[in-house]
Amino acid sequence: MSNYPKPDAATLVKIYEKMELIRQNDERAHKVVKAGRIIMPYYSPRGQEVIPSAISVSLTAQDYICTIYRGTHDMLAKGVPLKLLWAELAGRVTGTCKGKGGPMHITHPETGVMVTTGVVGSSMPIANGLAWASQLSGDGRVTIANFGDGAANIGAFHESLNMAALWKLPVIFVCQNNRYAEHTTFANSTAVERIGDRAASYGMPGITIDGNDPDVMYGAAKIAIDRARAGEGPTLIEAMTYRFNGHLLGDDGHYMDKEERQRAIAADPVARLRKRLIDEGALSEADAVRIETDISAQLDEAIEFALQSEYPALDEIRRDVFAHELA
Amino acid sequence: MSNYPKPDAATLVKIYEKMELIRQNDERAHKVVKAGRIIMPYYSPRGQEVIPSAISVSLTAQDYICTIYRGTHDMLAKGVPLKLLWAELAGRVTGTCKGKGGPMHITHPETGVMVTTGVVGSSMPIANGLAWASQLSGDGRVTIANFGDGAANIGAFHESLNMAALWKLPVIFVCQNNRYAEHTTFANSTAVERIGDRAASYGMPGITIDGNDPDVMYGAAKIAIDRARAGEGPTLIEAMTYRFNGHLLGDDGHYMDKEERQRAIAADPVARLRKRLIDEGALSEADAVRIETDISAQLDEAIEFALQSEYPALDEIRRDVFAHELA
Amino acid sequence: MTSKTTIVQALNQALDDAMAADPSIIVLGEDVADREEGGVMGVTKGLSTKYGDRVRSTPISEQAIVGAAIGASLAGYKPVAEIMLMNFTTVAMDMIVNHAAKLRFMSGGQTHVPIVIRTMTGAGFSVGGQHSDYLEAWFAHTAGIKVVAPADPAEAYGLLLSSIDDPDPVLFIENMPSYWTQGAAPEQGKRIPLGQARIAREGSDLTIVTYSRMVGEALAAAEALSKDGLSIEVVDLRTIAPWDRDTVLQSVAKTGRLLTVHEATKPFGVGSEIAAEVNEELFGRLKSPIRRLGGAFCAVPFSKPLEDAFAPTARTIEAEIRSILSPELTH
Amino acid sequence: MTSKTTIVQALNQALDDAMAADPSIIVLGEDVADREEGGVMGVTKGLSTKYGDRVRSTPISEQAIVGAAIGASLAGYKPVAEIMLMNFTTVAMDMIVNHAAKLRFMSGGQTHVPIVIRTMTGAGFSVGGQHSDYLEAWFAHTAGIKVVAPADPAEAYGLLLSSIDDPDPVLFIENMPSYWTQGAAPEQGKRIPLGQARIAREGSDLTIVTYSRMVGEALAAAEALSKDGLSIEVVDLRTIAPWDRDTVLQSVAKTGRLLTVHEATKPFGVGSEIAAEVNEELFGRLKSPIRRLGGAFCAVPFSKPLEDAFAPTARTIEAEIRSILSPELTH
Ligand SMILES: Cc1ncc(C[n+]2csc(CCOP(=O)(O)OP(=O)(O)O)c2C)c(N)n1
Ligand SMILES: Cc1ncc(C[n+]2csc(CCOP(=O)(O)OP(=O)(O)O)c2C)c(N)n1
Ligand SMILES: [Mg+2]
Ligand SMILES: [Mg+2]
């Protein structure tokens, strides 16, 4: 990993901005749900900020991602507009999906968020198809398939990686190993120590890295993305991270290993990167505060927009089932 | 493999007897179907005789196997009575399954043939359950899950191997790599060179061996069976072999590599073992002929029995759907 | 006064009572052991502590879960497998339909698959399009598997015990939004036979045939209509396949009118089968056309007003019944 | 005299014509490329030679097959995926039902999934319980996916072209045992609109509603009955979902009697939906109860006499119609 490409200071700042957005967005989600202002199932990505932030700086808006119910961080890093996102979380017609999809199904093709799935493992087969399209058309796009450690044990993982390798698809499989699948620890669900090693089953490069280290995550992602763009095929990246919260809002995660959890939270990657950027002079304290305040203001605005928006009209139930509206 | 346990002469003869039975049985199947005496889809296991023969000598009648549409060799090696088998192939009420299952669904619990499936990959999840039962009850049985090279790319493979490894189930996954899945070569469907290597994805011992070499096949199976019986968990064995025929009777396999096929047929494992046993003095030519003649007579009798038997009565359609007969 | 309990508690009690009585009953599914909190909803809480290795949490591998249940059942066990949500049966359909439901027939009766697959579902929880579907019609259309859907705690208890007893595979559908609704506690050990519907309310003007959470909505509608002197009979099917033709036909023969209600979408739903059969059997004896209510023909929407409008409610059932009976009401 | 062709040839021609006209049409499935013989039945023969990389053979990975089709369709392609046999849709149900059918709705119309999933099935080939099922009712019960089942070569051609054109996912069901039955050749480029049934034979005494291979059986039964002066109308549904209510209702309004026929088992089958709807719409106007014929309620048996007895035939259809019409016949 010492020979990984390193992000320059400006890139690190961009990564940090995304991470801070994800962090604050998560804070707001907790607040808004707990206050009863929005009712939704919310799966916090807190602790996993580095992964999509360090990936996305090497992506264009045209590149595709597929993500999961826990993927708010993936969407935000990819650039989903905050207002549309929040309006969708609030089930409003102004949301990305007119309120019909909700938090588990955010879609926003303009920023490349093509599928958000609530079914474990299902991001991967579809990601292959997007990558296949790029391969056929030669549009040079890459596709990121995000999924969890638990998802690495479902059949769709296996079928997808084999096909991607066989077809040399421009897709990157990003296993965000946050150590838990609902209440089940990684070790209790997985018969091998590193998901990254499973790449060998498909003759595909595979690595297990510290997904909370922005340098490493950036470098690994950059190599994989460049490979994919160059037509050299897929990569499996297992990004080790940690789920700060319970499985979903309302689950306090009391079954999680207390010490391990405290250690992870103490090593909060957002705070760490902020400190480092300031220490290294890449960011002034004032700039950091400005970033934070900006984000906070944007979130205020987005949430306000969402809550002021209308719910979809009831006849939306008959629309978008098929291309033609139902009678 | 040099330290594998070796079959003694008597065991090799037993293996040979099973192989010869499989070979002749296959010959008869071709003949009977081509003559229009039985109408059935028939998937020849010709060329793959060593695998189940060398496994089964280390199994008891109580041990379980799950196999596939191509599994006549697996069933015969395990000891399914010829008459019942042939009556089932002929769709007669005297068959293992009263004629209701047919060639793709032979079941015979008395000899441990628990499931024969027509769905690629589906032998494996069920084999786990049989092994789980043995683990719970401590009955000391092992379960063999047979499947093809093509099946190693379907989701059920992945889920099953992970669960088996995690639970340390007494199950052995036997991938009979006959180089083809219908018309698709192994290389064109699989992104890795050896299925045996995929065991590493599950922290499970995995080997790729010459499945047409009775010594190696016996040794590898024995080690895996002993391991499983000792409670040490599952093993993946990729047994390299070759499908002498097309995918199913009626398909002449003209798309298969001609030279490779000729080489494989020239190295017919049945003829090879016969010659070796005679060369090594384990079997006299006369004994060999007696074995052949015995088998031939048994097959005559079984086929005769089958064709003389009645078809099931039409009300069998209402039986065995549920425990209670349908009205 | 009888004591109260919830469906979650009743299911837990049924599993506990069954496991205590029969050592061949084993439980598997994601997070079902106490190390993993005894199930995401707590249905299996305490069981692994009490019964040890007979209760196993699994990886997220639904094919392997159902496959393991099938295999263990072939070897004499009686597994109760949990597929967390009904939408996830989609990844295990081969195991359920091609194997569990068919092995008895295809083996000519040599083997059978006495498993229970518990699964939960239902709109109303804001979980959107991939977590709320009622798919019971698929399984009812599949020979060899029974389908059961209880409506309250005592029903859940008695039907789960019978499902576990049953020698055939049973898909057992639990409604998530009513998991914690209080109801009369079951009598210990009391089984409710499969295949027998129950008259949840007697009436003479119209029969509602329904099941699962919709029983409560139907009863509320019946209650509201009774204030106008309309007498509605509510039949809780309990077992969807095989369904209790006798009870349904007797009820409709008496009332002369039928409304079927379920949360699954109406086209090609369970109500269509019941309507088709009743129409055939009671041809010329019905007072008005059979009507069917079901969920909207779309994925379950997230947005609350749309989700609220998705499934039938006491109010829409009431309105439907008024429209059926309106010729009489208006003369 | 029109020239003759088979369903296999007609399907091949439709794919070829579609691919020649539209470069966004791509094909994938097990063995579909010419390196693998252009499909196990030859339906895709020649396409990869002609269209190169737009036709890809896949590993045996049905989830990955349908997933790849979905993903490519989201990016603007129009994939035609083959799931070799309908029973193997069971391993891809999540992709089909939770994703292909729902993405348009769940994305609020931002994305859509214009894929065709071709699959074959049907009893009569001695392939037993896991290779012969008709499961169309499952998909018809699923909002967001269309279901099409052609009955002869020209129909197969015209319906496949329309399915490929369609902006929504279509499950396209081909009957295996009739793959090589000769029929009139299609007119090049001629589409048959989805959602429109066809009167395959006109009649006045009773309407048969059917589709796929059963159309032939129904026509044969009608022909046999015509010798006794009975006039049977045969409606070929063509599109099972959404089905053509107008044509069916008009026909039954005219004849006053309905028999539905399909190879799928009767309980909870497509016939039940049609019967329920027709009963409701034509309440009081039917001359006799609607009857339904379907396959036996069991896995498709291997043994020939049982397999032959499994699905409706011209003979059983004829007998059923005679029993429906017998009150008239006997007075
Ligand atoms: C096929 C399927 N099975 C079960 C579930 C229920 N479920 C939702 S999230 C989850 C845990 C997933 O864990 P992981 O893949 O590690 O992702 P994480 O939630 O940790 O991000 C489970 C089991 C599901 N959504 N889909
Ligand atoms: C899930 C599924 N997909 C497709 C098929 C059709 N099919 C039957 S056999 C076969 C090839 C299997 O090849 P392999 O696993 O190598 O076994 P072999 O036939 O060579 O013994 C295929 C694709 C099937 N039976 N099941
Ligand atoms: Mg996780
Ligand atoms: Mg093979």
JSON list of N, CA, C and O in Angstrom, two decimals, chain A residues 41 89 91 99-102 104-105 117-118 153-154 182-184 188 254 311-312 321, chain C residues 31 35-37 40 59-62 84 126-127 130-131 296-297 302-303 305-306:
[
{"chain": "A", "resi": 41, "resn": "PRO", "atom": "N", "xyz": [-37.30, 4.50, 8.43]},
{"chain": "A", "resi": 41, "resn": "PRO", "atom": "CA", "xyz": [-36.28, 3.60, 8.95]},
{"chain": "A", "resi": 41, "resn": "PRO", "atom": "C", "xyz": [-34.95, 4.24, 8.57]},
{"chain": "A", "resi": 41, "resn": "PRO", "atom": "O", "xyz": [-34.74, 4.60, 7.42]},
{"chain": "A", "resi": 89, "resn": "LEU", "atom": "N", "xyz": [-36.55, 11.54, 1.90]},
{"chain": "A", "resi": 89, "resn": "LEU", "atom": "CA", "xyz": [-36.60, 10.95, 3.26]},
{"chain": "A", "resi": 89, "resn": "LEU", "atom": "C", "xyz": [-37.92, 11.30, 3.94]},
{"chain": "A", "resi": 89, "resn": "LEU", "atom": "O", "xyz": [-38.45, 10.53, 4.74]},
{"chain": "A", "resi": 91, "resn": "GLY", "atom": "N", "xyz": [-40.65, 11.72, 2.37]},
{"chain": "A", "resi": 91, "resn": "GLY", "atom": "CA", "xyz": [-41.77, 11.18, 1.60]},
{"chain": "A", "resi": 91, "resn": "GLY", "atom": "C", "xyz": [-42.52, 12.23, 0.80]},
{"chain": "A", "resi": 91, "resn": "GLY", "atom": "O", "xyz": [-43.72, 12.10, 0.56]},
{"chain": "A", "resi": 99, "resn": "GLY", "atom": "N", "xyz": [-41.05, 10.79, -3.38]},
{"chain": "A", "resi": 99, "resn": "GLY", "atom": "CA", "xyz": [-41.49, 10.24, -2.10]},
{"chain": "A", "resi": 99, "resn": "GLY", "atom": "C", "xyz": [-41.89, 8.78, -2.16]},
{"chain": "A", "resi": 99, "resn": "GLY", "atom": "O", "xyz": [-42.20, 8.17, -1.15]},
{"chain": "A", "resi": 100, "resn": "LYS", "atom": "N", "xyz": [-41.87, 8.20, -3.36]},
{"chain": "A", "resi": 100, "resn": "LYS", "atom": "CA", "xyz": [-42.39, 6.84, -3.50]},
{"chain": "A", "resi": 100, "resn": "LYS", "atom": "C", "xyz": [-41.37, 5.77, -3.14]},
{"chain": "A", "resi": 100, "resn": "LYS", "atom": "O", "xyz": [-41.73, 4.64, -2.83]},
{"chain": "A", "resi": 101, "resn": "GLY", "atom": "N", "xyz": [-40.09, 6.14, -3.20]},
{"chain": "A", "resi": 101, "resn": "GLY", "atom": "CA", "xyz": [-39.05, 5.16, -2.89]},
{"chain": "A", "resi": 101, "resn": "GLY", "atom": "C", "xyz": [-38.69, 5.17, -1.41]},
{"chain": "A", "resi": 101, "resn": "GLY", "atom": "O", "xyz": [-38.70, 4.15, -0.75]},
{"chain": "A", "resi": 102, "resn": "GLY", "atom": "N", "xyz": [-38.41, 6.36, -0.91]},
{"chain": "A", "resi": 102, "resn": "GLY", "atom": "CA", "xyz": [-38.02, 6.48, 0.49]},
{"chain": "A", "resi": 102, "resn": "GLY", "atom": "C", "xyz": [-36.54, 6.19, 0.69]},
{"chain": "A", "resi": 102, "resn": "GLY", "atom": "O", "xyz": [-35.80, 5.95, -0.27]},
{"chain": "A", "resi": 104, "resn": "MET", "atom": "N", "xyz": [-34.69, 3.81, 1.59]},
{"chain": "A", "resi": 104, "resn": "MET", "atom": "CA", "xyz": [-34.01, 2.60, 1.14]},
{"chain": "A", "resi": 104, "resn": "MET", "atom": "C", "xyz": [-33.90, 2.51, -0.37]},
{"chain": "A", "resi": 104, "resn": "MET", "atom": "O", "xyz": [-33.31, 1.55, -0.88]},
{"chain": "A", "resi": 105, "resn": "HIS", "atom": "N", "xyz": [-34.51, 3.46, -1.07]},
{"chain": "A", "resi": 105, "resn": "HIS", "atom": "CA", "xyz": [-34.55, 3.33, -2.53]},
{"chain": "A", "resi": 105, "resn": "HIS", "atom": "C", "xyz": [-34.22, 4.62, -3.27]},
{"chain": "A", "resi": 105, "resn": "HIS", "atom": "O", "xyz": [-34.73, 4.86, -4.37]},
{"chain": "A", "resi": 117, "resn": "THR", "atom": "N", "xyz": [-30.82, -0.39, -2.93]},
{"chain": "A", "resi": 117, "resn": "THR", "atom": "CA", "xyz": [-31.63, -1.58, -2.69]},
{"chain": "A", "resi": 117, "resn": "THR", "atom": "C", "xyz": [-31.75, -1.87, -1.19]},
{"chain": "A", "resi": 117, "resn": "THR", "atom": "O", "xyz": [-30.85, -1.57, -0.41]},
{"chain": "A", "resi": 118, "resn": "GLY", "atom": "N", "xyz": [-32.87, -2.47, -0.84]},
{"chain": "A", "resi": 118, "resn": "GLY", "atom": "CA", "xyz": [-33.09, -2.90, 0.53]},
{"chain": "A", "resi": 118, "resn": "GLY", "atom": "C", "xyz": [-32.87, -4.39, 0.69]},
{"chain": "A", "resi": 118, "resn": "GLY", "atom": "O", "xyz": [-33.04, -4.93, 1.78]},
{"chain": "A", "resi": 153, "resn": "ASN", "atom": "N", "xyz": [-21.93, -12.94, 2.09]},
{"chain": "A", "resi": 153, "resn": "ASN", "atom": "CA", "xyz": [-22.26, -14.35, 2.25]},
{"chain": "A", "resi": 153, "resn": "ASN", "atom": "C", "xyz": [-23.48, -14.77, 1.47]},
{"chain": "A", "resi": 153, "resn": "ASN", "atom": "O", "xyz": [-23.96, -15.91, 1.62]},
{"chain": "A", "resi": 154, "resn": "ILE", "atom": "N", "xyz": [-24.02, -13.89, 0.67]},
{"chain": "A", "resi": 154, "resn": "ILE", "atom": "CA", "xyz": [-25.22, -14.25, -0.07]},
{"chain": "A", "resi": 154, "resn": "ILE", "atom": "C", "xyz": [-24.85, -14.60, -1.51]},
{"chain": "A", "resi": 154, "resn": "ILE", "atom": "O", "xyz": [-23.84, -14.12, -2.04]},
{"chain": "A", "resi": 182, "resn": "GLU", "atom": "N", "xyz": [-26.77, -6.55, 10.98]},
{"chain": "A", "resi": 182, "resn": "GLU", "atom": "CA", "xyz": [-27.78, -6.44, 12.04]},
{"chain": "A", "resi": 182, "resn": "GLU", "atom": "C", "xyz": [-27.12, -6.72, 13.39]},
{"chain": "A", "resi": 182, "resn": "GLU", "atom": "O", "xyz": [-26.22, -5.97, 13.81]},
{"chain": "A", "resi": 183, "resn": "HIS", "atom": "N", "xyz": [-27.48, -7.84, 14.06]},
{"chain": "A", "resi": 183, "resn": "HIS", "atom": "CA", "xyz": [-26.90, -8.12, 15.38]},
{"chain": "A", "resi": 183, "resn": "HIS", "atom": "C", "xyz": [-25.76, -9.12, 15.32]},
{"chain": "A", "resi": 183, "resn": "HIS", "atom": "O", "xyz": [-25.26, -9.56, 16.35]},
{"chain": "A", "resi": 184, "resn": "THR", "atom": "N", "xyz": [-25.41, -9.54, 14.12]},
{"chain": "A", "resi": 184, "resn": "THR", "atom": "CA", "xyz": [-24.43, -10.61, 13.96]},
{"chain": "A", "resi": 184, "resn": "THR", "atom": "C", "xyz": [-23.05, -10.04, 13.66]},
{"chain": "A", "resi": 184, "resn": "THR", "atom": "O", "xyz": [-22.90, -9.23, 12.75]},
{"chain": "A", "resi": 188, "resn": "ASN", "atom": "N", "xyz": [-19.04, -14.18, 13.31]},
{"chain": "A", "resi": 188, "resn": "ASN", "atom": "CA", "xyz": [-20.09, -15.17, 13.50]},
{"chain": "A", "resi": 188, "resn": "ASN", "atom": "C", "xyz": [-20.89, -15.45, 12.23]},
{"chain": "A", "resi": 188, "resn": "ASN", "atom": "O", "xyz": [-21.76, -16.32, 12.23]},
{"chain": "A", "resi": 254, "resn": "HIS", "atom": "N", "xyz": [-26.58, -2.25, 22.01]},
{"chain": "A", "resi": 254, "resn": "HIS", "atom": "CA", "xyz": [-26.04, -2.69, 23.31]},
{"chain": "A", "resi": 254, "resn": "HIS", "atom": "C", "xyz": [-25.36, -4.06, 23.21]},
{"chain": "A", "resi": 254, "resn": "HIS", "atom": "O", "xyz": [-24.57, -4.43, 24.06]},
{"chain": "A", "resi": 311, "resn": "TYR", "atom": "N", "xyz": [-46.85, 16.35, 0.10]},
{"chain": "A", "resi": 311, "resn": "TYR", "atom": "CA", "xyz": [-46.85, 14.91, -0.14]},
{"chain": "A", "resi": 311, "resn": "TYR", "atom": "C", "xyz": [-47.32, 14.65, -1.56]},
{"chain": "A", "resi": 311, "resn": "TYR", "atom": "O", "xyz": [-48.04, 15.47, -2.14]},
{"chain": "A", "resi": 312, "resn": "PRO", "atom": "N", "xyz": [-46.94, 13.52, -2.11]},
{"chain": "A", "resi": 312, "resn": "PRO", "atom": "CA", "xyz": [-47.45, 13.22, -3.45]},
{"chain": "A", "resi": 312, "resn": "PRO", "atom": "C", "xyz": [-48.96, 13.03, -3.42]},
{"chain": "A", "resi": 312, "resn": "PRO", "atom": "O", "xyz": [-49.52, 12.61, -2.40]},
{"chain": "A", "resi": 321, "resn": "VAL", "atom": "N", "xyz": [-46.03, 2.62, -12.33]},
{"chain": "A", "resi": 321, "resn": "VAL", "atom": "CA", "xyz": [-46.08, 1.16, -12.24]},
{"chain": "A", "resi": 321, "resn": "VAL", "atom": "C", "xyz": [-45.64, 0.62, -13.60]},
{"chain": "A", "resi": 321, "resn": "VAL", "atom": "O", "xyz": [-44.75, -0.23, -13.70]},
{"chain": "C", "resi": 31, "resn": "ASP", "atom": "N", "xyz": [-30.01, -13.98, 13.01]},
{"chain": "C", "resi": 31, "resn": "ASP", "atom": "CA", "xyz": [-30.11, -13.33, 14.32]},
{"chain": "C", "resi": 31, "resn": "ASP", "atom": "C", "xyz": [-31.07, -14.03, 15.30]},
{"chain": "C", "resi": 31, "resn": "ASP", "atom": "O", "xyz": [-31.49, -13.41, 16.27]},
{"chain": "C", "resi": 35, "resn": "ARG", "atom": "N", "xyz": [-27.36, -14.75, 21.36]},
{"chain": "C", "resi": 35, "resn": "ARG", "atom": "CA", "xyz": [-26.13, -13.98, 21.11]},
{"chain": "C", "resi": 35, "resn": "ARG", "atom": "C", "xyz": [-26.44, -12.82, 20.18]},
{"chain": "C", "resi": 35, "resn": "ARG", "atom": "O", "xyz": [-25.84, -11.76, 20.25]},
{"chain": "C", "resi": 36, "resn": "GLU", "atom": "N", "xyz": [-27.41, -13.06, 19.27]},
{"chain": "C", "resi": 36, "resn": "GLU", "atom": "CA", "xyz": [-27.84, -12.02, 18.33]},
{"chain": "C", "resi": 36, "resn": "GLU", "atom": "C", "xyz": [-29.19, -11.44, 18.74]},
{"chain": "C", "resi": 36, "resn": "GLU", "atom": "O", "xyz": [-29.96, -10.97, 17.88]},
{"chain": "C", "resi": 37, "resn": "GLU", "atom": "N", "xyz": [-29.51, -11.51, 19.99]},
{"chain": "C", "resi": 37, "resn": "GLU", "atom": "CA", "xyz": [-30.71, -10.85, 20.52]},
{"chain": "C", "resi": 37, "resn": "GLU", "atom": "C", "xyz": [-32.02, -11.60, 20.28]},
{"chain": "C", "resi": 37, "resn": "GLU", "atom": "O", "xyz": [-33.09, -11.01, 20.40]},
{"chain": "C", "resi": 40, "resn": "VAL", "atom": "N", "xyz": [-34.65, -10.23, 15.26]},
{"chain": "C", "resi": 40, "resn": "VAL", "atom": "CA", "xyz": [-34.74, -8.76, 15.17]},
{"chain": "C", "resi": 40, "resn": "VAL", "atom": "C", "xyz": [-35.98, -8.23, 15.87]},
{"chain": "C", "resi": 40, "resn": "VAL", "atom": "O", "xyz": [-36.00, -7.09, 16.32]},
{"chain": "C", "resi": 59, "resn": "PRO", "atom": "N", "xyz": [-25.70, -17.01, 8.68]},
{"chain": "C", "resi": 59, "resn": "PRO", "atom": "CA", "xyz": [-25.31, -15.90, 7.81]},
{"chain": "C", "resi": 59, "resn": "PRO", "atom": "C", "xyz": [-26.52, -15.43, 7.00]},
{"chain": "C", "resi": 59, "resn": "PRO", "atom": "O", "xyz": [-27.57, -16.08, 7.01]},
{"chain": "C", "resi": 60, "resn": "ILE", "atom": "N", "xyz": [-26.37, -14.34, 6.28]},
{"chain": "C", "resi": 60, "resn": "ILE", "atom": "CA", "xyz": [-27.44, -13.85, 5.40]},
{"chain": "C", "resi": 60, "resn": "ILE", "atom": "C", "xyz": [-27.37, -14.66, 4.12]},
{"chain": "C", "resi": 60, "resn": "ILE", "atom": "O", "xyz": [-26.69, -14.31, 3.17]},
{"chain": "C", "resi": 61, "resn": "SER", "atom": "N", "xyz": [-28.05, -15.77, 4.13]},
{"chain": "C", "resi": 61, "resn": "SER", "atom": "CA", "xyz": [-27.93, -16.78, 3.07]},
{"chain": "C", "resi": 61, "resn": "SER", "atom": "C", "xyz": [-29.25, -17.55, 3.04]},
{"chain": "C", "resi": 61, "resn": "SER", "atom": "O", "xyz": [-29.35, -18.67, 3.51]},
{"chain": "C", "resi": 62, "resn": "GLU", "atom": "N", "xyz": [-30.27, -16.94, 2.49]},
{"chain": "C", "resi": 62, "resn": "GLU", "atom": "CA", "xyz": [-31.61, -17.54, 2.57]},
{"chain": "C", "resi": 62, "resn": "GLU", "atom": "C", "xyz": [-31.72, -18.88, 1.87]},
{"chain": "C", "resi": 62, "resn": "GLU", "atom": "O", "xyz": [-32.50, -19.73, 2.30]},
{"chain": "C", "resi": 84, "resn": "MET", "atom": "N", "xyz": [-36.50, -13.54, 7.31]},
{"chain": "C", "resi": 84, "resn": "MET", "atom": "CA", "xyz": [-36.86, -12.33, 8.06]},
{"chain": "C", "resi": 84, "resn": "MET", "atom": "C", "xyz": [-38.08, -11.61, 7.50]},
{"chain": "C", "resi": 84, "resn": "MET", "atom": "O", "xyz": [-39.06, -11.39, 8.22]},
{"chain": "C", "resi": 126, "resn": "SER", "atom": "N", "xyz": [-43.54, 2.02, 7.06]},
{"chain": "C", "resi": 126, "resn": "SER", "atom": "CA", "xyz": [-42.69, 2.98, 6.34]},
{"chain": "C", "resi": 126, "resn": "SER", "atom": "C", "xyz": [-41.40, 2.36, 5.83]},
{"chain": "C", "resi": 126, "resn": "SER", "atom": "O", "xyz": [-40.37, 3.01, 5.75]},
{"chain": "C", "resi": 127, "resn": "VAL", "atom": "N", "xyz": [-41.45, 1.08, 5.50]},
{"chain": "C", "resi": 127, "resn": "VAL", "atom": "CA", "xyz": [-40.23, 0.45, 5.03]},
{"chain": "C", "resi": 127, "resn": "VAL", "atom": "C", "xyz": [-40.21, 0.27, 3.50]},
{"chain": "C", "resi": 127, "resn": "VAL", "atom": "O", "xyz": [-39.25, -0.24, 2.95]},
{"chain": "C", "resi": 130, "resn": "GLN", "atom": "N", "xyz": [-39.65, -2.84, -0.90]},
{"chain": "C", "resi": 130, "resn": "GLN", "atom": "CA", "xyz": [-39.01, -4.17, -0.89]},
{"chain": "C", "resi": 130, "resn": "GLN", "atom": "C", "xyz": [-39.12, -4.87, 0.46]},
{"chain": "C", "resi": 130, "resn": "GLN", "atom": "O", "xyz": [-38.44, -5.86, 0.69]},
{"chain": "C", "resi": 131, "resn": "HIS", "atom": "N", "xyz": [-39.97, -4.35, 1.34]},
{"chain": "C", "resi": 131, "resn": "HIS", "atom": "CA", "xyz": [-40.02, -4.94, 2.69]},
{"chain": "C", "resi": 131, "resn": "HIS", "atom": "C", "xyz": [-41.44, -5.16, 3.18]},
{"chain": "C", "resi": 131, "resn": "HIS", "atom": "O", "xyz": [-41.63, -5.39, 4.37]},
{"chain": "C", "resi": 296, "resn": "ALA", "atom": "N", "xyz": [-53.15, -1.77, -3.38]},
{"chain": "C", "resi": 296, "resn": "ALA", "atom": "CA", "xyz": [-53.02, -1.12, -4.68]},
{"chain": "C", "resi": 296, "resn": "ALA", "atom": "C", "xyz": [-52.08, -1.94, -5.56]},
{"chain": "C", "resi": 296, "resn": "ALA", "atom": "O", "xyz": [-51.24, -2.70, -5.06]},
{"chain": "C", "resi": 297, "resn": "PHE", "atom": "N", "xyz": [-52.23, -1.79, -6.86]},
{"chain": "C", "resi": 297, "resn": "PHE", "atom": "CA", "xyz": [-51.39, -2.53, -7.80]},
{"chain": "C", "resi": 297, "resn": "PHE", "atom": "C", "xyz": [-50.10, -1.74, -8.05]},
{"chain": "C", "resi": 297, "resn": "PHE", "atom": "O", "xyz": [-49.90, -1.11, -9.09]},
{"chain": "C", "resi": 302, "resn": "PHE", "atom": "N", "xyz": [-43.41, 4.41, -0.12]},
{"chain": "C", "resi": 302, "resn": "PHE", "atom": "CA", "xyz": [-42.87, 4.90, 1.16]},
{"chain": "C", "resi": 302, "resn": "PHE", "atom": "C", "xyz": [-43.69, 6.04, 1.73]},
{"chain": "C", "resi": 302, "resn": "PHE", "atom": "O", "xyz": [-44.05, 6.02, 2.91]},
{"chain": "C", "resi": 303, "resn": "SER", "atom": "N", "xyz": [-43.97, 7.00, 0.93]},
{"chain": "C", "resi": 303, "resn": "SER", "atom": "CA", "xyz": [-44.59, 8.23, 1.42]},
{"chain": "C", "resi": 303, "resn": "SER", "atom": "C", "xyz": [-45.86, 7.89, 2.21]},
{"chain": "C", "resi": 303, "resn": "SER", "atom": "O", "xyz": [-46.72, 7.15, 1.75]},
{"chain": "C", "resi": 305, "resn": "PRO", "atom": "N", "xyz": [-48.82, 9.17, 3.16]},
{"chain": "C", "resi": 305, "resn": "PRO", "atom": "CA", "xyz": [-50.20, 9.18, 2.65]},
{"chain": "C", "resi": 305, "resn": "PRO", "atom": "C", "xyz": [-50.43, 8.08, 1.59]},
{"chain": "C", "resi": 305, "resn": "PRO", "atom": "O", "xyz": [-51.51, 7.49, 1.55]},
{"chain": "C", "resi": 306, "resn": "LEU", "atom": "N", "xyz": [-49.41, 7.83, 0.80]},
{"chain": "C", "resi": 306, "resn": "LEU", "atom": "CA", "xyz": [-49.56, 6.76, -0.20]},
{"chain": "C", "resi": 306, "resn": "LEU", "atom": "C", "xyz": [-49.58, 5.39, 0.48]},
{"chain": "C", "resi": 306, "resn": "LEU", "atom": "O", "xyz": [-50.37, 4.52, 0.12]}
]
